[in-house]
Coordinates of C-alpha atoms and ligand atoms in Angstrom, one line a residue:
Chain B
M20 CA -138.4 38.9 -92.0
Y21 CA -135.3 37.9 -91.1
V22 CA -133.1 38.1 -87.9
T23 CA -130.1 36.7 -86.7
T24 CA -131.7 35.5 -83.3
A25 CA -135.3 35.9 -82.4
V26 CA -136.1 36.1 -78.9
I27 CA -139.5 34.4 -78.0
G28 CA -141.1 36.7 -74.6
A29 CA -140.4 40.2 -73.2
G30 CA -140.8 39.5 -69.7
H31 CA -137.1 40.1 -67.7
A32 CA -135.6 37.1 -69.4
G33 CA -136.6 38.1 -73.0
L34 CA -135.5 41.3 -72.1
A35 CA -132.2 40.7 -70.7
A36 CA -131.5 37.8 -73.7
S37 CA -131.7 41.4 -75.8
H38 CA -129.5 43.5 -73.7
L39 CA -126.6 41.3 -74.3
L40 CA -127.6 40.5 -78.1
T41 CA -127.3 44.4 -78.5
A42 CA -123.7 44.8 -76.6
A43 CA -122.9 41.8 -79.1
S44 CA -124.1 44.1 -82.1
V45 CA -126.4 41.0 -83.0
D46 CA -129.7 41.8 -85.0
H47 CA -132.7 40.7 -83.5
V48 CA -136.1 41.0 -82.7
V49 CA -138.2 40.1 -79.4
L50 CA -141.6 39.0 -80.4
E51 CA -144.4 38.8 -77.2
R52 CA -147.5 37.9 -77.8
G53 CA -149.1 40.7 -75.2
E54 CA -147.1 43.5 -73.8
V55 CA -144.0 43.8 -71.7
A56 CA -144.4 42.4 -68.4
N57 CA -147.4 40.5 -69.7
S58 CA -147.5 37.7 -66.8
W59 CA -147.3 40.5 -64.3
R60 CA -149.7 42.3 -65.5
H61 CA -152.3 39.6 -66.2
E62 CA -151.4 36.5 -64.2
R63 CA -150.7 37.3 -60.6
W64 CA -153.5 38.0 -57.9
D65 CA -154.1 41.8 -56.8
S66 CA -151.8 41.9 -53.4
L67 CA -149.0 40.2 -54.5
R68 CA -145.7 42.2 -54.1
L69 CA -142.2 40.3 -54.9
L70 CA -140.8 38.5 -52.5
T71 CA -136.9 39.6 -53.4
P72 CA -136.4 43.1 -51.6
N73 CA -136.1 46.4 -54.0
W74 CA -132.6 46.2 -53.8
L75 CA -132.2 42.4 -55.0
N76 CA -134.4 43.1 -58.4
R77 CA -131.2 44.3 -60.9
L78 CA -132.5 43.9 -64.6
P79 CA -130.0 45.0 -67.1
G80 CA -130.7 48.7 -68.0
A81 CA -132.8 49.3 -64.9
A82 CA -132.1 48.8 -61.2
Y83 CA -134.7 50.2 -58.0
E84 CA -134.2 54.0 -57.7
G85 CA -136.6 54.2 -55.2
P86 CA -136.8 55.2 -51.5
D87 CA -137.1 52.0 -50.0
P88 CA -134.4 49.6 -51.2
D89 CA -135.9 47.1 -48.4
G90 CA -139.5 47.0 -49.3
Y91 CA -140.6 44.7 -51.4
A92 CA -142.1 45.7 -55.4
D93 CA -146.0 45.5 -55.9
M94 CA -147.2 44.6 -59.7
S95 CA -147.2 48.1 -61.3
E96 CA -144.0 48.5 -59.9
V97 CA -142.5 45.3 -61.5
V98 CA -144.1 46.2 -64.4
D99 CA -142.6 49.7 -64.6
L100 CA -138.7 47.9 -64.0
L101 CA -139.6 45.6 -67.2
E102 CA -140.5 49.2 -68.7
R103 CA -137.2 50.7 -67.7
S104 CA -135.3 47.8 -68.9
A105 CA -137.2 47.4 -71.9
K106 CA -136.3 50.9 -73.3
D107 CA -134.4 50.8 -76.6
V108 CA -135.2 47.4 -77.2
P109 CA -136.2 46.2 -80.4
V110 CA -139.7 44.6 -78.8
R111 CA -142.5 43.7 -81.3
T112 CA -145.6 43.7 -78.6
G113 CA -148.9 41.6 -79.9
V114 CA -147.3 39.2 -81.9
N115 CA -148.1 35.6 -80.8
V116 CA -145.3 32.9 -82.2
A117 CA -147.9 29.9 -83.0
S118 CA -144.9 27.5 -84.4
V119 CA -141.3 27.2 -84.7
R120 CA -140.0 24.8 -86.8
R121 CA -136.3 23.7 -88.0
S122 CA -135.5 25.3 -91.5
P123 CA -132.3 25.5 -94.0
E124 CA -131.0 28.7 -92.6
G125 CA -131.9 28.0 -88.7
Y126 CA -135.6 28.1 -87.9
T127 CA -139.1 29.6 -89.2
L128 CA -140.9 31.5 -86.6
T129 CA -144.9 31.6 -88.0
T130 CA -146.3 34.5 -86.4
S131 CA -149.4 36.5 -86.0
E132 CA -148.0 38.9 -88.0
G133 CA -146.5 36.6 -90.7
P134 CA -143.6 34.3 -90.6
V135 CA -140.1 35.3 -89.1
H136 CA -136.6 33.4 -90.4
A137 CA -133.9 33.4 -87.6
R138 CA -130.8 32.0 -87.4
T139 CA -131.1 31.3 -83.8
V140 CA -134.0 31.1 -81.5
V141 CA -134.0 32.2 -77.5
I142 CA -137.0 31.0 -75.9
A143 CA -137.5 33.0 -73.0
S144 CA -141.4 32.4 -73.0
G145 CA -141.6 32.1 -69.2
A146 CA -141.4 28.9 -67.1
C147 CA -145.2 29.3 -65.3
N148 CA -147.3 29.7 -68.2
R149 CA -149.6 27.1 -67.5
P150 CA -150.9 26.7 -63.5
V151 CA -151.1 22.8 -62.9
V152 CA -154.1 21.5 -62.0
P153 CA -154.0 17.3 -60.8
A154 CA -156.8 15.3 -62.4
F155 CA -158.9 15.0 -59.0
D156 CA -163.2 14.4 -59.9
V157 CA -164.3 17.1 -57.7
P158 CA -167.8 17.0 -57.0
P159 CA -170.3 19.5 -58.7
G160 CA -171.3 22.6 -56.5
V161 CA -167.2 23.5 -55.1
E162 CA -166.1 26.2 -57.6
Q163 CA -162.4 25.6 -58.7
V164 CA -160.1 28.7 -58.7
T165 CA -155.9 28.4 -59.9
P166 CA -153.9 31.5 -59.3
F167 CA -154.3 32.5 -62.8
D168 CA -158.1 33.3 -62.6
Y169 CA -157.9 34.1 -58.4
R170 CA -157.4 38.3 -57.9
N171 CA -159.0 38.3 -54.3
P172 CA -160.8 36.6 -51.8
S173 CA -164.1 38.6 -52.6
R174 CA -164.4 36.4 -55.9
L175 CA -164.7 33.5 -54.2
P176 CA -167.8 31.5 -53.3
D177 CA -168.9 32.4 -49.2
G178 CA -167.9 28.9 -47.2
G179 CA -164.7 27.0 -46.5
V180 CA -162.1 26.6 -48.8
L181 CA -159.4 24.0 -49.8
V182 CA -156.4 25.1 -50.5
V183 CA -154.0 22.7 -52.1
G184 CA -150.5 23.5 -52.0
A185 CA -147.9 24.9 -49.4
S186 CA -145.5 27.2 -51.5
A187 CA -145.4 30.5 -52.1
T188 CA -148.5 30.9 -53.8
G189 CA -150.7 28.4 -51.5
V190 CA -149.4 30.6 -48.2
Q191 CA -150.2 33.6 -49.5
L192 CA -153.5 33.1 -50.8
A193 CA -154.6 30.8 -47.6
A194 CA -153.5 33.5 -45.5
E195 CA -156.0 36.5 -47.4
I196 CA -158.3 34.0 -47.8
Q197 CA -158.8 33.2 -44.3
R198 CA -158.4 36.9 -43.1
S199 CA -161.3 37.5 -45.5
G200 CA -163.4 34.9 -43.3
R201 CA -163.4 31.8 -45.1
P202 CA -162.1 29.2 -42.5
V203 CA -159.6 27.7 -44.6
V204 CA -158.1 24.3 -44.8
L205 CA -153.9 23.9 -46.3
S206 CA -153.4 20.2 -47.8
V207 CA -149.4 20.6 -47.2
G208 CA -147.0 18.2 -49.1
E209 CA -143.3 18.4 -49.5
H210 CA -142.1 22.3 -49.1
V211 CA -139.4 25.2 -48.3
R212 CA -139.7 26.6 -45.1
L213 CA -137.8 29.6 -44.9
P214 CA -138.0 32.8 -42.1
R215 CA -138.7 36.3 -43.7
V216 CA -135.4 37.3 -41.7
Y217 CA -132.4 35.7 -40.3
R218 CA -130.1 37.2 -37.5
G219 CA -131.4 40.9 -38.5
R220 CA -131.3 40.7 -42.3
D221 CA -133.6 39.7 -44.9
V222 CA -133.5 35.6 -45.7
L223 CA -133.0 36.8 -49.3
W224 CA -129.7 38.2 -48.1
W225 CA -128.3 35.3 -47.4
M226 CA -129.2 33.4 -50.2
H227 CA -128.0 35.8 -52.3
H228 CA -125.0 36.9 -50.4
A229 CA -123.9 33.3 -49.3
G230 CA -123.8 32.4 -52.5
V231 CA -126.8 29.8 -52.7
W232 CA -128.1 31.3 -55.6
A233 CA -124.4 31.6 -57.5
Q234 CA -124.8 27.8 -57.2
R235 CA -123.9 26.6 -60.3
Y236 CA -126.2 23.5 -62.4
D237 CA -123.9 21.7 -63.1
E238 CA -122.1 21.0 -59.8
L239 CA -125.5 19.8 -58.1
D240 CA -125.6 16.7 -56.6
D241 CA -129.0 16.4 -58.2
L242 CA -130.3 18.6 -61.0
T243 CA -133.5 17.1 -61.5
R244 CA -134.7 17.1 -57.9
A245 CA -133.0 20.9 -57.7
R246 CA -135.2 22.2 -61.0
R247 CA -138.8 20.4 -59.6
L248 CA -137.9 22.1 -56.1
P249 CA -141.2 24.3 -54.8
S250 CA -140.6 28.1 -54.4
P251 CA -140.1 29.1 -50.4
Q252 CA -143.1 29.7 -48.2
L253 CA -142.3 33.4 -48.3
V254 CA -144.3 36.8 -48.4
A255 CA -143.5 40.4 -48.8
G256 CA -142.7 41.9 -45.3
S257 CA -143.1 38.8 -42.8
T258 CA -142.4 35.4 -42.3
L259 CA -145.5 33.2 -43.2
D260 CA -145.2 29.6 -42.5
L261 CA -147.1 27.1 -41.2
N262 CA -147.0 28.0 -37.7
T263 CA -147.8 31.5 -38.2
L264 CA -151.3 29.6 -40.6
T265 CA -152.0 27.8 -37.6
S266 CA -152.0 30.4 -35.0
M267 CA -154.1 32.8 -37.4
G268 CA -156.4 29.8 -37.9
V269 CA -155.8 27.9 -40.9
E270 CA -156.6 23.9 -40.8
L271 CA -153.3 21.7 -41.5
V272 CA -154.0 18.9 -43.8
G273 CA -151.8 16.2 -45.5
R274 CA -150.9 16.0 -49.0
L275 CA -154.0 15.5 -51.4
S276 CA -154.1 11.9 -52.7
A277 CA -157.6 10.9 -54.2
I278 CA -160.6 12.2 -54.4
R279 CA -163.1 9.5 -54.0
D280 CA -166.7 9.4 -53.7
G281 CA -166.5 13.1 -53.4
A282 CA -164.7 13.1 -50.2
A283 CA -161.1 14.5 -50.3
L284 CA -158.4 12.0 -49.0
F285 CA -155.8 13.0 -47.7
S286 CA -151.9 11.8 -46.6
G287 CA -150.8 10.9 -43.3
G288 CA -147.7 11.6 -44.0
L289 CA -148.0 15.4 -43.1
R290 CA -145.8 15.1 -39.6
N291 CA -142.7 13.6 -42.3
V292 CA -143.0 16.5 -44.6
A293 CA -143.5 19.3 -41.5
A294 CA -139.9 17.1 -40.2
L295 CA -138.0 17.3 -43.7
A296 CA -138.7 20.9 -43.9
D297 CA -137.7 21.5 -40.1
L298 CA -134.7 20.1 -40.7
K299 CA -133.8 21.6 -44.4
L300 CA -134.7 24.9 -42.8
N301 CA -132.0 24.8 -40.1
R302 CA -129.4 22.9 -42.4
L303 CA -129.8 26.3 -44.3
L304 CA -129.1 28.4 -41.3
D305 CA -126.1 26.7 -40.7
T306 CA -124.8 27.4 -43.8
F307 CA -125.2 31.0 -43.5
D308 CA -123.6 30.9 -40.3
E309 CA -120.5 29.0 -41.5
W310 CA -120.3 31.2 -44.6
A311 CA -120.5 34.3 -42.0
G312 CA -117.9 32.3 -39.4
T313 CA -120.1 33.2 -36.3
A314 CA -122.0 31.8 -34.0
P315 CA -125.6 30.1 -34.5
G316 CA -128.6 32.6 -34.6
E317 CA -132.1 31.9 -34.0
R318 CA -133.7 28.8 -34.2
H319 CA -136.7 28.3 -35.3
E320 CA -140.2 26.5 -33.1
P321 CA -140.5 23.1 -35.2
T322 CA -143.9 22.9 -37.2
R323 CA -146.6 22.0 -35.2
V324 CA -148.4 19.8 -36.7
P325 CA -152.0 19.0 -35.5
E326 CA -152.4 15.9 -33.1
S327 CA -154.2 14.2 -35.3
A328 CA -154.6 15.8 -38.8
R329 CA -157.9 15.3 -41.0
W330 CA -157.3 12.4 -44.0
R331 CA -160.6 13.0 -45.2
L332 CA -162.7 15.9 -46.0
D333 CA -166.5 15.8 -47.9
L334 CA -166.6 17.6 -50.4
R335 CA -170.2 17.5 -51.0
S336 CA -171.2 18.3 -46.8
G337 CA -171.4 22.0 -47.9
E338 CA -168.3 22.6 -45.8
I339 CA -166.6 23.1 -48.5
G340 CA -167.5 26.4 -51.1
S341 CA -164.5 26.0 -53.5
I342 CA -160.8 24.9 -53.9
V343 CA -157.8 27.0 -55.1
W344 CA -155.2 25.1 -56.5
A345 CA -152.2 26.4 -55.5
T346 CA -150.2 23.2 -57.2
G347 CA -147.7 24.9 -59.1
F348 CA -146.8 26.0 -63.1
R349 CA -145.6 24.4 -65.8
P350 CA -144.3 26.3 -69.0
D351 CA -146.2 25.9 -72.4
Y352 CA -144.6 24.4 -75.7
S353 CA -147.5 24.2 -77.5
W354 CA -145.8 25.7 -80.5
L355 CA -142.7 24.5 -80.0
D356 CA -142.5 21.6 -83.2
V357 CA -138.9 20.9 -82.9
P358 CA -138.1 17.7 -81.0
V359 CA -136.7 19.0 -77.7
V360 CA -139.4 18.2 -75.1
D361 CA -139.6 15.0 -73.1
A362 CA -142.2 13.2 -72.4
K363 CA -142.8 15.1 -69.3
G364 CA -142.8 18.4 -70.9
V365 CA -139.7 19.5 -69.8
L366 CA -137.4 21.2 -72.6
V367 CA -134.0 19.7 -72.3
H368 CA -131.2 21.8 -72.4
D369 CA -127.6 21.5 -70.6
G370 CA -127.4 25.2 -69.3
G371 CA -129.7 26.7 -71.5
V372 CA -128.3 25.2 -74.5
V373 CA -130.5 23.1 -76.5
G374 CA -128.7 22.5 -79.8
D375 CA -128.3 23.7 -83.1
G376 CA -128.9 27.4 -82.7
L377 CA -131.8 27.2 -80.2
Y378 CA -131.5 28.7 -76.6
A379 CA -133.7 28.8 -73.5
L380 CA -133.6 31.2 -70.3
G381 CA -135.8 31.4 -67.5
L382 CA -136.2 28.2 -65.8
P383 CA -135.5 27.0 -62.8
V384 CA -132.2 26.5 -62.0
L385 CA -131.4 26.6 -65.7
R386 CA -127.7 27.5 -65.1
R387 CA -127.8 28.6 -61.4
R388 CA -129.8 28.0 -58.5
G389 CA -131.4 31.7 -58.8
S390 CA -132.2 31.6 -62.5
T391 CA -135.7 32.1 -62.3
F392 CA -135.5 35.4 -60.4
I393 CA -135.2 38.4 -61.6
C394 CA -131.7 39.0 -60.0
G395 CA -130.4 35.9 -61.9
I396 CA -131.1 36.8 -65.3
E397 CA -128.1 38.9 -66.3
D398 CA -125.8 36.0 -64.9
D399 CA -127.1 33.7 -67.1
A400 CA -128.3 35.6 -70.2
R401 CA -124.4 36.3 -70.3
D402 CA -123.5 32.7 -70.7
V403 CA -126.3 31.6 -72.6
I404 CA -126.3 34.8 -75.3
G405 CA -122.1 34.3 -75.2
H406 CA -122.8 30.6 -76.7
L407 CA -124.9 31.7 -79.3
V408 CA -122.2 34.5 -80.0
Q409 CA -119.6 32.3 -80.3
G410 CA -121.7 30.1 -82.6
L411 CA -122.8 32.7 -85.0
R412 CA -119.1 33.0 -85.7
Chain X
M21 CA -117.7 2.2 -43.4
S22 CA -120.1 -0.3 -44.6
N23 CA -124.1 -0.7 -43.4
G24 CA -124.3 -4.0 -46.2
V25 CA -126.1 -2.1 -48.4
N26 CA -125.1 -2.4 -51.5
V27 CA -126.3 1.4 -52.3
Q28 CA -124.1 1.9 -55.7
A29 CA -126.4 -1.2 -57.1
L30 CA -129.5 1.1 -56.3
L31 CA -128.0 4.0 -57.6
D32 CA -127.3 2.5 -61.0
A33 CA -130.6 1.0 -61.6
R34 CA -132.4 4.1 -60.9
E35 CA -130.2 5.2 -63.6
V36 CA -131.2 2.2 -65.9
L37 CA -134.9 2.4 -65.2
K38 CA -135.1 6.2 -65.8
G39 CA -134.9 5.4 -69.5
A40 CA -137.3 1.9 -68.7
P41 CA -140.0 2.4 -67.5
E42 CA -141.2 -1.3 -68.2
A43 CA -138.9 -3.0 -66.6
A44 CA -139.3 -0.8 -62.9
Q45 CA -143.1 -2.5 -63.4
F46 CA -143.6 -5.5 -60.5
T47 CA -145.8 -7.4 -59.2
W48 CA -145.9 -9.1 -55.6
R49 CA -147.8 -11.8 -54.7
A50 CA -149.1 -13.7 -51.8
S51 CA -151.5 -17.0 -51.6
S52 CA -153.7 -17.8 -49.2
K53 CA -155.3 -20.9 -47.8
W54 CA -158.3 -21.1 -45.2
Q55 CA -157.1 -23.3 -42.3
H56 CA -159.9 -23.7 -39.9
G57 CA -161.9 -20.6 -37.8
V58 CA -159.8 -17.5 -38.3
H59 CA -156.8 -19.4 -39.0
S60 CA -154.9 -18.9 -42.7
T61 CA -151.6 -19.6 -44.2
T62 CA -150.1 -16.9 -46.6
K63 CA -146.8 -18.0 -48.8
I64 CA -144.9 -16.0 -50.7
Q65 CA -142.1 -16.8 -53.4
K66 CA -142.2 -16.1 -56.4
F67 CA -143.0 -12.4 -57.9
F68 CA -142.4 -10.3 -61.0
G69 CA -140.2 -7.5 -62.2
L70 CA -137.7 -6.5 -64.7
G71 CA -139.8 -7.5 -67.6
Q72 CA -139.9 -11.0 -66.0
E73 CA -141.0 -14.0 -63.7
Q74 CA -138.4 -13.9 -60.8
S75 CA -138.2 -15.6 -57.0
H76 CA -137.3 -15.5 -53.8
K77 CA -134.4 -18.3 -52.5
S78 CA -136.9 -20.0 -50.8
E79 CA -141.0 -19.6 -50.1
S80 CA -141.7 -17.9 -46.6
V81 CA -144.6 -19.0 -44.6
F82 CA -146.7 -16.9 -42.5
E83 CA -149.6 -17.8 -40.0
A84 CA -152.6 -15.4 -39.0
D85 CA -155.3 -16.0 -36.6
H86 CA -156.6 -14.0 -34.0
P87 CA -155.8 -14.3 -29.7
E88 CA -156.9 -15.9 -27.6
V89 CA -159.2 -12.8 -26.5
F90 CA -161.0 -13.0 -29.5
A91 CA -161.8 -16.5 -28.8
A92 CA -159.6 -17.5 -31.3
E93 CA -156.8 -20.3 -31.4
D94 CA -154.0 -17.9 -31.7
N95 CA -152.2 -19.8 -34.6
G96 CA -150.1 -16.6 -35.7
V97 CA -150.1 -12.9 -35.8
T98 CA -153.3 -10.6 -36.7
P99 CA -153.6 -9.8 -39.8
I100 CA -153.4 -5.9 -39.1
E101 CA -149.9 -6.9 -37.1
Y102 CA -148.8 -8.0 -40.6
L103 CA -149.1 -4.3 -41.5
L104 CA -146.6 -3.3 -38.7
V105 CA -144.0 -5.9 -39.4
G106 CA -144.1 -4.4 -43.3
L107 CA -143.6 -0.9 -41.8
A108 CA -141.1 -1.5 -39.7
A109 CA -139.3 -3.5 -41.8
C110 CA -139.6 -0.7 -44.9
L111 CA -138.4 2.2 -42.5
T112 CA -135.5 0.2 -41.0
A113 CA -134.4 -0.5 -44.5
G114 CA -134.4 2.7 -45.4
V115 CA -132.8 4.1 -42.7
A116 CA -129.6 1.3 -43.4
S117 CA -129.8 2.3 -47.2
V118 CA -129.7 6.3 -46.4
A119 CA -127.2 6.1 -44.1
Q120 CA -125.0 3.9 -46.6
N121 CA -125.7 6.9 -49.1
R122 CA -124.4 9.5 -46.8
G123 CA -121.5 7.6 -45.1
I124 CA -123.2 7.1 -41.6
T125 CA -122.2 3.9 -39.6
L126 CA -125.2 2.5 -37.8
N127 CA -124.3 0.8 -34.4
S128 CA -127.5 -0.1 -33.7
V129 CA -131.2 0.3 -35.1
E130 CA -134.5 -0.4 -33.5
S131 CA -137.7 0.8 -33.8
V132 CA -141.2 -0.4 -31.5
V133 CA -144.0 0.3 -33.7
E134 CA -147.7 0.5 -32.4
G135 CA -150.7 0.6 -34.2
N136 CA -154.2 2.3 -32.3
H137 CA -156.6 0.0 -33.2
D138 CA -160.6 0.8 -32.0
I139 CA -162.1 -2.0 -32.4
R140 CA -165.6 -1.4 -32.1
G141 CA -165.5 -0.9 -36.4
I142 CA -164.5 -4.1 -37.1
L143 CA -166.7 -5.7 -34.6
G144 CA -169.8 -3.0 -36.2
A145 CA -170.2 -1.6 -32.9
D146 CA -170.2 1.5 -33.7
S147 CA -170.6 2.9 -37.1
D148 CA -168.7 6.1 -37.0
V149 CA -165.4 3.8 -35.9
R150 CA -163.1 3.3 -39.3
N151 CA -161.8 -0.7 -39.4
G152 CA -158.3 0.2 -39.8
F153 CA -155.7 1.6 -37.3
N154 CA -156.6 5.3 -36.0
D155 CA -153.1 6.3 -36.3
I156 CA -149.7 4.2 -35.7
K157 CA -146.8 5.7 -34.1
V158 CA -143.0 4.7 -35.0
T159 CA -140.3 4.9 -32.5
F160 CA -136.8 4.8 -33.5
T161 CA -133.4 4.0 -31.2
I162 CA -130.3 4.5 -33.0
D163 CA -126.7 4.4 -32.4
A164 CA -124.8 5.8 -35.0
D165 CA -122.0 8.0 -35.8
A166 CA -123.8 11.3 -36.6
S167 CA -125.5 14.0 -35.1
P168 CA -128.6 14.0 -33.7
A169 CA -130.1 16.0 -36.2
D170 CA -128.5 13.8 -39.0
I171 CA -130.1 11.1 -37.4
E172 CA -133.3 12.5 -37.7
A173 CA -132.7 13.4 -41.2
L174 CA -132.4 9.5 -41.4
V175 CA -135.6 8.9 -40.4
A176 CA -137.1 11.6 -42.4
Q177 CA -136.1 10.1 -46.0
S178 CA -136.8 7.1 -45.1
Q179 CA -140.5 7.9 -44.6
K180 CA -139.8 9.7 -48.0
R181 CA -139.1 6.7 -50.2
S182 CA -140.9 3.8 -47.8
A183 CA -143.0 1.9 -50.0
V184 CA -144.8 0.7 -46.6
F185 CA -145.2 4.6 -45.7
D186 CA -146.8 5.3 -48.3
A187 CA -149.3 2.2 -49.2
L188 CA -150.4 3.1 -45.5
T189 CA -150.8 7.0 -45.9
N190 CA -152.1 7.5 -49.0
P191 CA -155.2 5.4 -50.3
T192 CA -154.8 2.5 -52.6
N193 CA -157.6 1.5 -55.2
V194 CA -158.0 -2.6 -54.1
T195 CA -160.4 -4.6 -56.3
V196 CA -161.5 -8.1 -54.4
E197 CA -162.6 -9.9 -57.5
V198 CA -164.0 -14.5 -57.2
A199 CA -162.3 -16.3 -59.6
Ligands
FAD505 C1 -146.8 34.0 -58.8 C2 -144.9 34.3 -59.0 C3 -144.7 35.3 -58.2 C4 -143.0 35.2 -58.7 N1 -142.1 35.9 -57.6 C5 -141.1 36.6 -58.2 C6 -140.4 37.3 -57.0 O1 -140.5 37.9 -56.2 N2 -138.9 37.9 -57.6 C7 -138.6 37.0 -58.6 O2 -137.3 37.2 -58.6 N3 -139.8 36.0 -59.1 C8 -140.1 36.2 -58.9 N4 -141.5 35.0 -59.9 C9 -140.5 34.6 -60.5 C10 -140.3 34.7 -62.2 O3 -139.3 36.1 -61.6 C11 -141.2 34.9 -62.9 O4 -141.9 33.8 -63.5 C12 -141.5 36.0 -64.2 O5 -142.5 36.4 -65.0 C13 -140.1 35.4 -65.5 O6 -139.8 36.1 -66.4 P1 -139.9 35.3 -67.6 O7 -139.4 36.9 -68.6 O8 -138.6 34.0 -67.4 O9 -141.1 34.9 -68.0 P2 -142.4 35.3 -68.2 O10 -142.8 36.9 -67.7 O11 -143.7 35.0 -68.4 O12 -142.4 36.1 -69.9 C14 -142.3 35.4 -70.8 C15 -143.0 36.2 -71.9 O13 -143.5 35.8 -72.6 C16 -144.3 35.8 -73.6 N5 -144.7 34.7 -74.6 C17 -145.1 33.1 -73.8 N6 -145.2 32.5 -75.4 C18 -145.6 33.4 -76.2 C19 -145.1 32.4 -77.6 N7 -145.6 32.1 -78.0 N8 -145.9 33.9 -78.1 C20 -145.3 35.5 -78.1 N9 -145.1 35.5 -76.7 C21 -145.5 34.5 -76.0 C22 -145.7 35.8 -72.6 O14 -146.9 36.4 -72.6 C23 -144.6 36.9 -71.3 O15 -144.6 38.3 -71.9 C24 -142.5 34.6 -59.2 C25 -143.1 33.4 -60.3 C26 -144.6 34.2 -60.3 C27 -145.6 32.8 -61.1

């Protein structure tokens, strides 16, 4: 099969790429190993709702049309949104791309349905293909769960749960596991604290309208850092920061730094990571006020940190039955046989332009702070596909 | 505006070492000699880094002993107090560097470091008590041309980038051998 452009992945990024390729009359195909919206169907836990309110989740060819623009979509609603966006998109589902190699005319893709030859390739295979699990020597008898295995608390063994990581995934799972009656110890490293609502509006309304998400990648002080920023402590509908969790009875400990002789050892720096997050939150709210040109709105109680947080937790005592690794996700490029991935597994690109007709979409701060969000894809895709189309001339 | 920290040199080093991780491997060394009782003398001059042997301008000598309340001669500070020296010095250097980088002029930076220590651990009087500090508290008093929030941010950032803060708050593998 010959195409001008092969798009790998039918998540929202691949679908957006397709819409813009079609608009530019570029013949192309979208190759998807599973189904449209595969990640949302198969790699998320039961209770997950989007952090972004409905009105914000616009895609090329699909926007929210239901009765609750301020609500937060559950997974079936997200799948529905993507399916609507996939209408008229040339998606080939059930086609796994096993390798991508350079060829005289561009690239050759080895797929489960035979080779595909393409002049240009758009990598839209997702930024979160694998959960990151740090290498620690966990004693046998303690069950280990990643966000990809986790569906709901009832599948966890009885007993205490150590949740490692306090970004969006970690705080959401910690809350629902604690509610299920299993006492949670939450290991907290650097994190991003956000209230759900600021001055009566969703905090993401502010991020969007005050232009935070529109900040360009080539105008940021420290792009590497911005790209590694953890997701914010947010859940659909209400504030879920460390103070909320403490009030629910979750025990906070520092960043997990080692497991030695069957005991988890946590950093003694919890107070500082909380202080950093509080300071950063206040600076963010200041920028909102500046943008709005009004007097400051409400400020939040500093994060309450235990007087003397535990720094050692014996994993053999029976107190902890399972560990949930909410330690982030990473992309999988094992199929990419082009030397464009650095030693840390990061794709090397300039605003989505990898070079030689290879492009990427859907990576953190690809071109803007909002790049990984559904609402951020259209602008990115316009820029990236614009560059691709130029290159074809 | 200058606090006397050559931030540009540090930023340049960061860029260079990003691509040369071998050169970033340093080994710091101290040589110690028992004197008498619990008194020892430790000297520091040479270290390894940037791919070769390096040397401080001159040798520094540190006496360590126990105080008279421990029935010792008090020829110098207690070994665990050296950790306080390291922490205070490291955080202070961090505050100065971060301030320089952020264009904040410092008029004065003072700190008090307190390490709470239950000595029943080292005496073996109670096996549930650890040998080291129970906790450490650092209190900074900073006079600078910056808002209180900016000053707090300086102190927070200096902890984030501090070698000694990390060494004290996280476990480190330590191997002790007889040569
Ligand atoms: C837990 C979680 C919650 C999130 N919540 C929100 C939110 O509330 N709001 C928001 O805007 N964003 C959210 N995001 C971020 C982002 O919107 C999602 O990660 C989204 O799935 C990314 O879309 P994508 O198209 O880039 O990648 P994906 O949706 O992952 O799509 C990539 C597709 O590529 C396919 N694929 C991968 N490799 C191959 C291959 N070799 N061959 C063929 N096909 C392949 C996959 O099957 C998949 O369907 C969340 C992310 C996570 C992980």
